[in-house]
Tab-separated table of C-alpha atoms in Angstrom:
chain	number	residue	atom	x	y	z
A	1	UNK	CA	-31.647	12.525	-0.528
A	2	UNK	CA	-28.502	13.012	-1.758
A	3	UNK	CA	-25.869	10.787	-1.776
A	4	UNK	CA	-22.881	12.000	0.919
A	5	UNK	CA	-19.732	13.004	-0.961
A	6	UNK	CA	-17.039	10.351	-1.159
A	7	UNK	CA	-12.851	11.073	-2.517
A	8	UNK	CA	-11.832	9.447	-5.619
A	9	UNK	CA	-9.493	6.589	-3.638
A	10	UNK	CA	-12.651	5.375	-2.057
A	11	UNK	CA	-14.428	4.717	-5.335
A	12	UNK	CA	-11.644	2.579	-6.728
A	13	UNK	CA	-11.452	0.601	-3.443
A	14	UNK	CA	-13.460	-2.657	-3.601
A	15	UNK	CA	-17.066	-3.200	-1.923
A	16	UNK	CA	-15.722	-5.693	0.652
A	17	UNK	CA	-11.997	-5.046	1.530
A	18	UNK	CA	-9.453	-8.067	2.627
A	19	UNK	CA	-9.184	-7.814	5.979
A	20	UNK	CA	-6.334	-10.385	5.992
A	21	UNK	CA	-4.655	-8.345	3.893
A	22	UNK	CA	-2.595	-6.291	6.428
A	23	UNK	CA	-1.813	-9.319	8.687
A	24	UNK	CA	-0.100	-11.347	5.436
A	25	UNK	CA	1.659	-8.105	4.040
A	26	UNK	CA	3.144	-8.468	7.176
A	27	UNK	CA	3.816	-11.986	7.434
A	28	UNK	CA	5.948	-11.312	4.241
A	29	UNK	CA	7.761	-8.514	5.536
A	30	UNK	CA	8.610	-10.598	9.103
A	31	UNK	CA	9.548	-13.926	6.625
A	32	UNK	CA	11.971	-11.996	4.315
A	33	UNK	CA	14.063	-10.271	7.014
A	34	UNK	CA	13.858	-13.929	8.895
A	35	UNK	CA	14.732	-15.747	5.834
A	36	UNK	CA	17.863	-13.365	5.308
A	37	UNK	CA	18.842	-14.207	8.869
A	38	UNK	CA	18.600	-17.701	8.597
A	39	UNK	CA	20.759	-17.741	5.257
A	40	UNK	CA	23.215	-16.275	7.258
A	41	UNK	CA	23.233	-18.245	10.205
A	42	UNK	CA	22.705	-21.584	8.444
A	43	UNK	CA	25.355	-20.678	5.523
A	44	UNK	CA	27.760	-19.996	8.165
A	45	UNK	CA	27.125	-22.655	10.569
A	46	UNK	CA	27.113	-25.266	7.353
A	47	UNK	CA	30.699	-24.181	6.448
A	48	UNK	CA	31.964	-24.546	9.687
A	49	UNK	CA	30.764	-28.088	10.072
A	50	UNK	CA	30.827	-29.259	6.210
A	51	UNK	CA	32.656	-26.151	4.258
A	52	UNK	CA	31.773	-24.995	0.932
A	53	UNK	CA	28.993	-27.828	0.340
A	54	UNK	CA	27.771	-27.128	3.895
A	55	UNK	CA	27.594	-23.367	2.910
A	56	UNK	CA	25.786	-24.209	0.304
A	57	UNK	CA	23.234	-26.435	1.889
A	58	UNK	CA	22.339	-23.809	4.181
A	59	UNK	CA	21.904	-20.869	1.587
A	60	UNK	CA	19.756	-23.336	-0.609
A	61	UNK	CA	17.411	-24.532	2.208
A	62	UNK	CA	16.842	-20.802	3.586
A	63	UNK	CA	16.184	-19.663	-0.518
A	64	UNK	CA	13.851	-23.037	-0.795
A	65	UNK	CA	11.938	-22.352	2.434
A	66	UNK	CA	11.457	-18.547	1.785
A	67	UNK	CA	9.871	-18.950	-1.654
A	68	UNK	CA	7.951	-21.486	-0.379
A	69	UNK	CA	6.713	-20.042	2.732
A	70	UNK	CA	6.311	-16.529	0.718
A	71	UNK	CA	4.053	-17.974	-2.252
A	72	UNK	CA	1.625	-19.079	0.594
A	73	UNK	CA	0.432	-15.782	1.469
A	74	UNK	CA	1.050	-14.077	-1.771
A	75	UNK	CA	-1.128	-16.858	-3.099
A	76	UNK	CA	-3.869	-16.263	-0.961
A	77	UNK	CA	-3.330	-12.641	-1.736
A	78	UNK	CA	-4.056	-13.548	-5.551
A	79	UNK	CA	-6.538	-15.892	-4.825
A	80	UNK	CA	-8.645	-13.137	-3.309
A	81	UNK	CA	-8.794	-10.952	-6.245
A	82	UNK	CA	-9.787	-14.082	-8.499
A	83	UNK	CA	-12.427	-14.218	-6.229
A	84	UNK	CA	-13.453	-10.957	-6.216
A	85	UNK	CA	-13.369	-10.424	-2.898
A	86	UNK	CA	-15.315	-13.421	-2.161
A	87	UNK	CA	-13.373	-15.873	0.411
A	88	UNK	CA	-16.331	-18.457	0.210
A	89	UNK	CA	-15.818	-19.118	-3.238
A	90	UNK	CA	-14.306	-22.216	-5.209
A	91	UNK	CA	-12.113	-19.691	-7.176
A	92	UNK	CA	-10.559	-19.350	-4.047
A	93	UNK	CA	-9.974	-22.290	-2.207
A	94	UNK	CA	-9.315	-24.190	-5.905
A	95	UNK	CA	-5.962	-21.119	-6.014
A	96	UNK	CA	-4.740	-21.603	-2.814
A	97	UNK	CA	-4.855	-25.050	-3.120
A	98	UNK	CA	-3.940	-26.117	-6.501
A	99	UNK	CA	-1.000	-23.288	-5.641
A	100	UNK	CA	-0.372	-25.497	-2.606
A	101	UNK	CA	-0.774	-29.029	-4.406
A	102	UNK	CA	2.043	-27.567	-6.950
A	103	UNK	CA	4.571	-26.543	-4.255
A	104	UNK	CA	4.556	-29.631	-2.948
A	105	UNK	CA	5.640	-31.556	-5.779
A	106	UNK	CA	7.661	-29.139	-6.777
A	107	UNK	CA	9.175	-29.371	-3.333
A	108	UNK	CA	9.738	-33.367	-3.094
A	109	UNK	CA	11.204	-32.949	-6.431
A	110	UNK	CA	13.830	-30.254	-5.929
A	111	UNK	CA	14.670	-32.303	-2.261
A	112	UNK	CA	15.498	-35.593	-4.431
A	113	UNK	CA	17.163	-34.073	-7.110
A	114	UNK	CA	19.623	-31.714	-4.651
A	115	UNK	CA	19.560	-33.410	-1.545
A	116	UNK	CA	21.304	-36.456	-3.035
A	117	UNK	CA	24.043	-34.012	-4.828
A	118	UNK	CA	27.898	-34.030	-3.675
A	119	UNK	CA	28.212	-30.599	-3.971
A	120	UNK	CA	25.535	-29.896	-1.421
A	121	UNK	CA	24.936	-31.057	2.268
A	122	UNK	CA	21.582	-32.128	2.541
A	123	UNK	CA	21.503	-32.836	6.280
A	124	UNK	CA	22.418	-28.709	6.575
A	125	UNK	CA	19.581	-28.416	3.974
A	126	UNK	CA	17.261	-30.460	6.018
A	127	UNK	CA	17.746	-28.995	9.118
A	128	UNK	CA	17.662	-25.072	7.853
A	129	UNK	CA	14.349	-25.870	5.942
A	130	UNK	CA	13.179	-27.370	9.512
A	131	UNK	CA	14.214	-24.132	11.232
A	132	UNK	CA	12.882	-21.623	8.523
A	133	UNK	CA	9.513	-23.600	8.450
A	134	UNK	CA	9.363	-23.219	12.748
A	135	UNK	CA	10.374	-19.590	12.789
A	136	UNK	CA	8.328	-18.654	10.010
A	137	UNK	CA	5.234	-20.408	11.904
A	138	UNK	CA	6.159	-18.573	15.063
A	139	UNK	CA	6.659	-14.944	13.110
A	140	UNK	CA	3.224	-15.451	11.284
A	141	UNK	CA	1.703	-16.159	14.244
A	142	UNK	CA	2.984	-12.692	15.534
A	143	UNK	CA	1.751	-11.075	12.923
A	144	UNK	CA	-1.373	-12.261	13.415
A	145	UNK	CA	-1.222	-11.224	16.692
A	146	UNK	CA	-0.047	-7.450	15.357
A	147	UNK	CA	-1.726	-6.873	12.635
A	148	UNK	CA	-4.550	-4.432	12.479
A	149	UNK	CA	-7.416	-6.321	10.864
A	150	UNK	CA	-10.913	-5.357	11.821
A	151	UNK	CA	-13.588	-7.487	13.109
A	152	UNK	CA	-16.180	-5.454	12.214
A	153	UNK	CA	-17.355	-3.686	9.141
A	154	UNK	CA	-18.778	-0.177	9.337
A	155	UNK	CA	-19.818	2.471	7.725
A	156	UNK	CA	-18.326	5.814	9.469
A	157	UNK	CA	-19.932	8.956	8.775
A	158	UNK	CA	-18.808	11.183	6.394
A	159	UNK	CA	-16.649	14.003	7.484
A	160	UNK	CA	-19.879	16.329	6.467
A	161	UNK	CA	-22.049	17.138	9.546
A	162	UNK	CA	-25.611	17.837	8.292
A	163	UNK	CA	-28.256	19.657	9.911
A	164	UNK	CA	-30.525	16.658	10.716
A	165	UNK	CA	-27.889	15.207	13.050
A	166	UNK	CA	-27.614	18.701	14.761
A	167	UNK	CA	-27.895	17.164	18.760
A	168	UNK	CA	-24.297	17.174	20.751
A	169	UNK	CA	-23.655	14.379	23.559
A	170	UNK	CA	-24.236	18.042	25.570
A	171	UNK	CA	-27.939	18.278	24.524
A	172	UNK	CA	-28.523	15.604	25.734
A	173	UNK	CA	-28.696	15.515	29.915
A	174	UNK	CA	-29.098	11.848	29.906
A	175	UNK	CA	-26.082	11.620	27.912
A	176	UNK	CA	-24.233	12.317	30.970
A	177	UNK	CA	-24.489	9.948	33.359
C-alpha cells in the first residue's frame, strides 16, 4: 500500500498537537486588551483620588499583573515544547512550576520594595492588581469557554478518494432510514 499523500505544512506539524494551544493564545489576546483597559481606568481613577503617585500606582499594578498573568500561559506554552508534546511529563510540570515558584518571589519582592515607596500609592496598586487578577480569571474562563480545542483526535481522510472506498451513503438503501 502506499502511503496517502500529505502537504509539506503537515509534515513539519508535530505528532500530537496542543490542543490548549488555541484556548491560551486567546487568553493572551483577551488579557492584553483587558490589561490596557485597566491601566486606563485604574491610572485615571488613582489620580483623581491620590494624583500623580495615585496615577502611578495604578499604571504599575495593571503592568505588574499583566506580565504576571501573561507569563502563565506563555509558560505553559514553552513548557509544552520542552516536553515535546508530552503534558504528562516532569519537563513539564517542573517549567510551569519552577516558572510559577519564580514569579512569586519575584512578586512579594517587587510589592515590598514599591509598595512602601512615596512616590507610589500602594493601596491603588493593591486594589488594581486585585481587579486585573479577577477580570483576568473571568476572561480566561471565557476563553475557555470559546476556544476551539478538540476533544477528540482523528485522523480525516485524505482529500484523495480511492477506488476501494467507491460505495456512496446512496448505495446503500439502509443508509436511508
Amino acid at each position: 500500500m502506499t502511503e496517502p499523500h500529505r502537504p509539506a505544512s503537515a509534515a513539519r506539524q508535530s505528532p500530537r498537537p496542543m490542543g490548549a494551544r488555541p484556548m491560551l493564545m486567546l487568553a493572551l489576546k483577551y488579557g492584553a486588551i483587558f490589561a490596557i483597559a485597566v491601566a486606563v481606568v485604574a491610572g485615571l481613577i488613582g489620580l483623581a483620588v491620590s494624583g500623580v503617585p495615585g496615577l502611578l500606582g495604578g499604571l504599575l499594578g495593571a503592568v505588574v499583573a499583566a506580565v504576571y498573568l501573561g507569563l502563565t500561559a506563555v509558560t505553559m506554552l514553552v513548557a509544552y515544547r520542552l516536553a515535546n508534546g508530552d503534558l504528562t511529563s516532569p519537563v513539564y510540570f517542573g517549567t510551569v512550576m519552577g516558572a510559577w515558584l519564580l514569579k512569586v518571589i519575584v512578586f512579594v519582592i517587587v510589592v515590598l520594595l514599591v509598595g512602601s515607596q512615596k512616590w507610589v500609592d500602594g493601596r491603588v496598586m493593591f486594589f488594581t492588581i486585585i481587579v486585573a487578577v479577577l477580570g483576568s480569571l473571568i476572561l480566561d474562563c471565557v476563553a475557555y469557554m470559546r476556544a476551539r480545542v478538540p476533544y477528540v483526535d482523528v485522523e480525516l481522510p485524505s482529500a484523495d478518494t480511492s477506488s476501494e472506498s467507491s460505495a456512496t451513503v446512496d448505495d446503500d438503501p439502509d443508509a436511508r432510514r
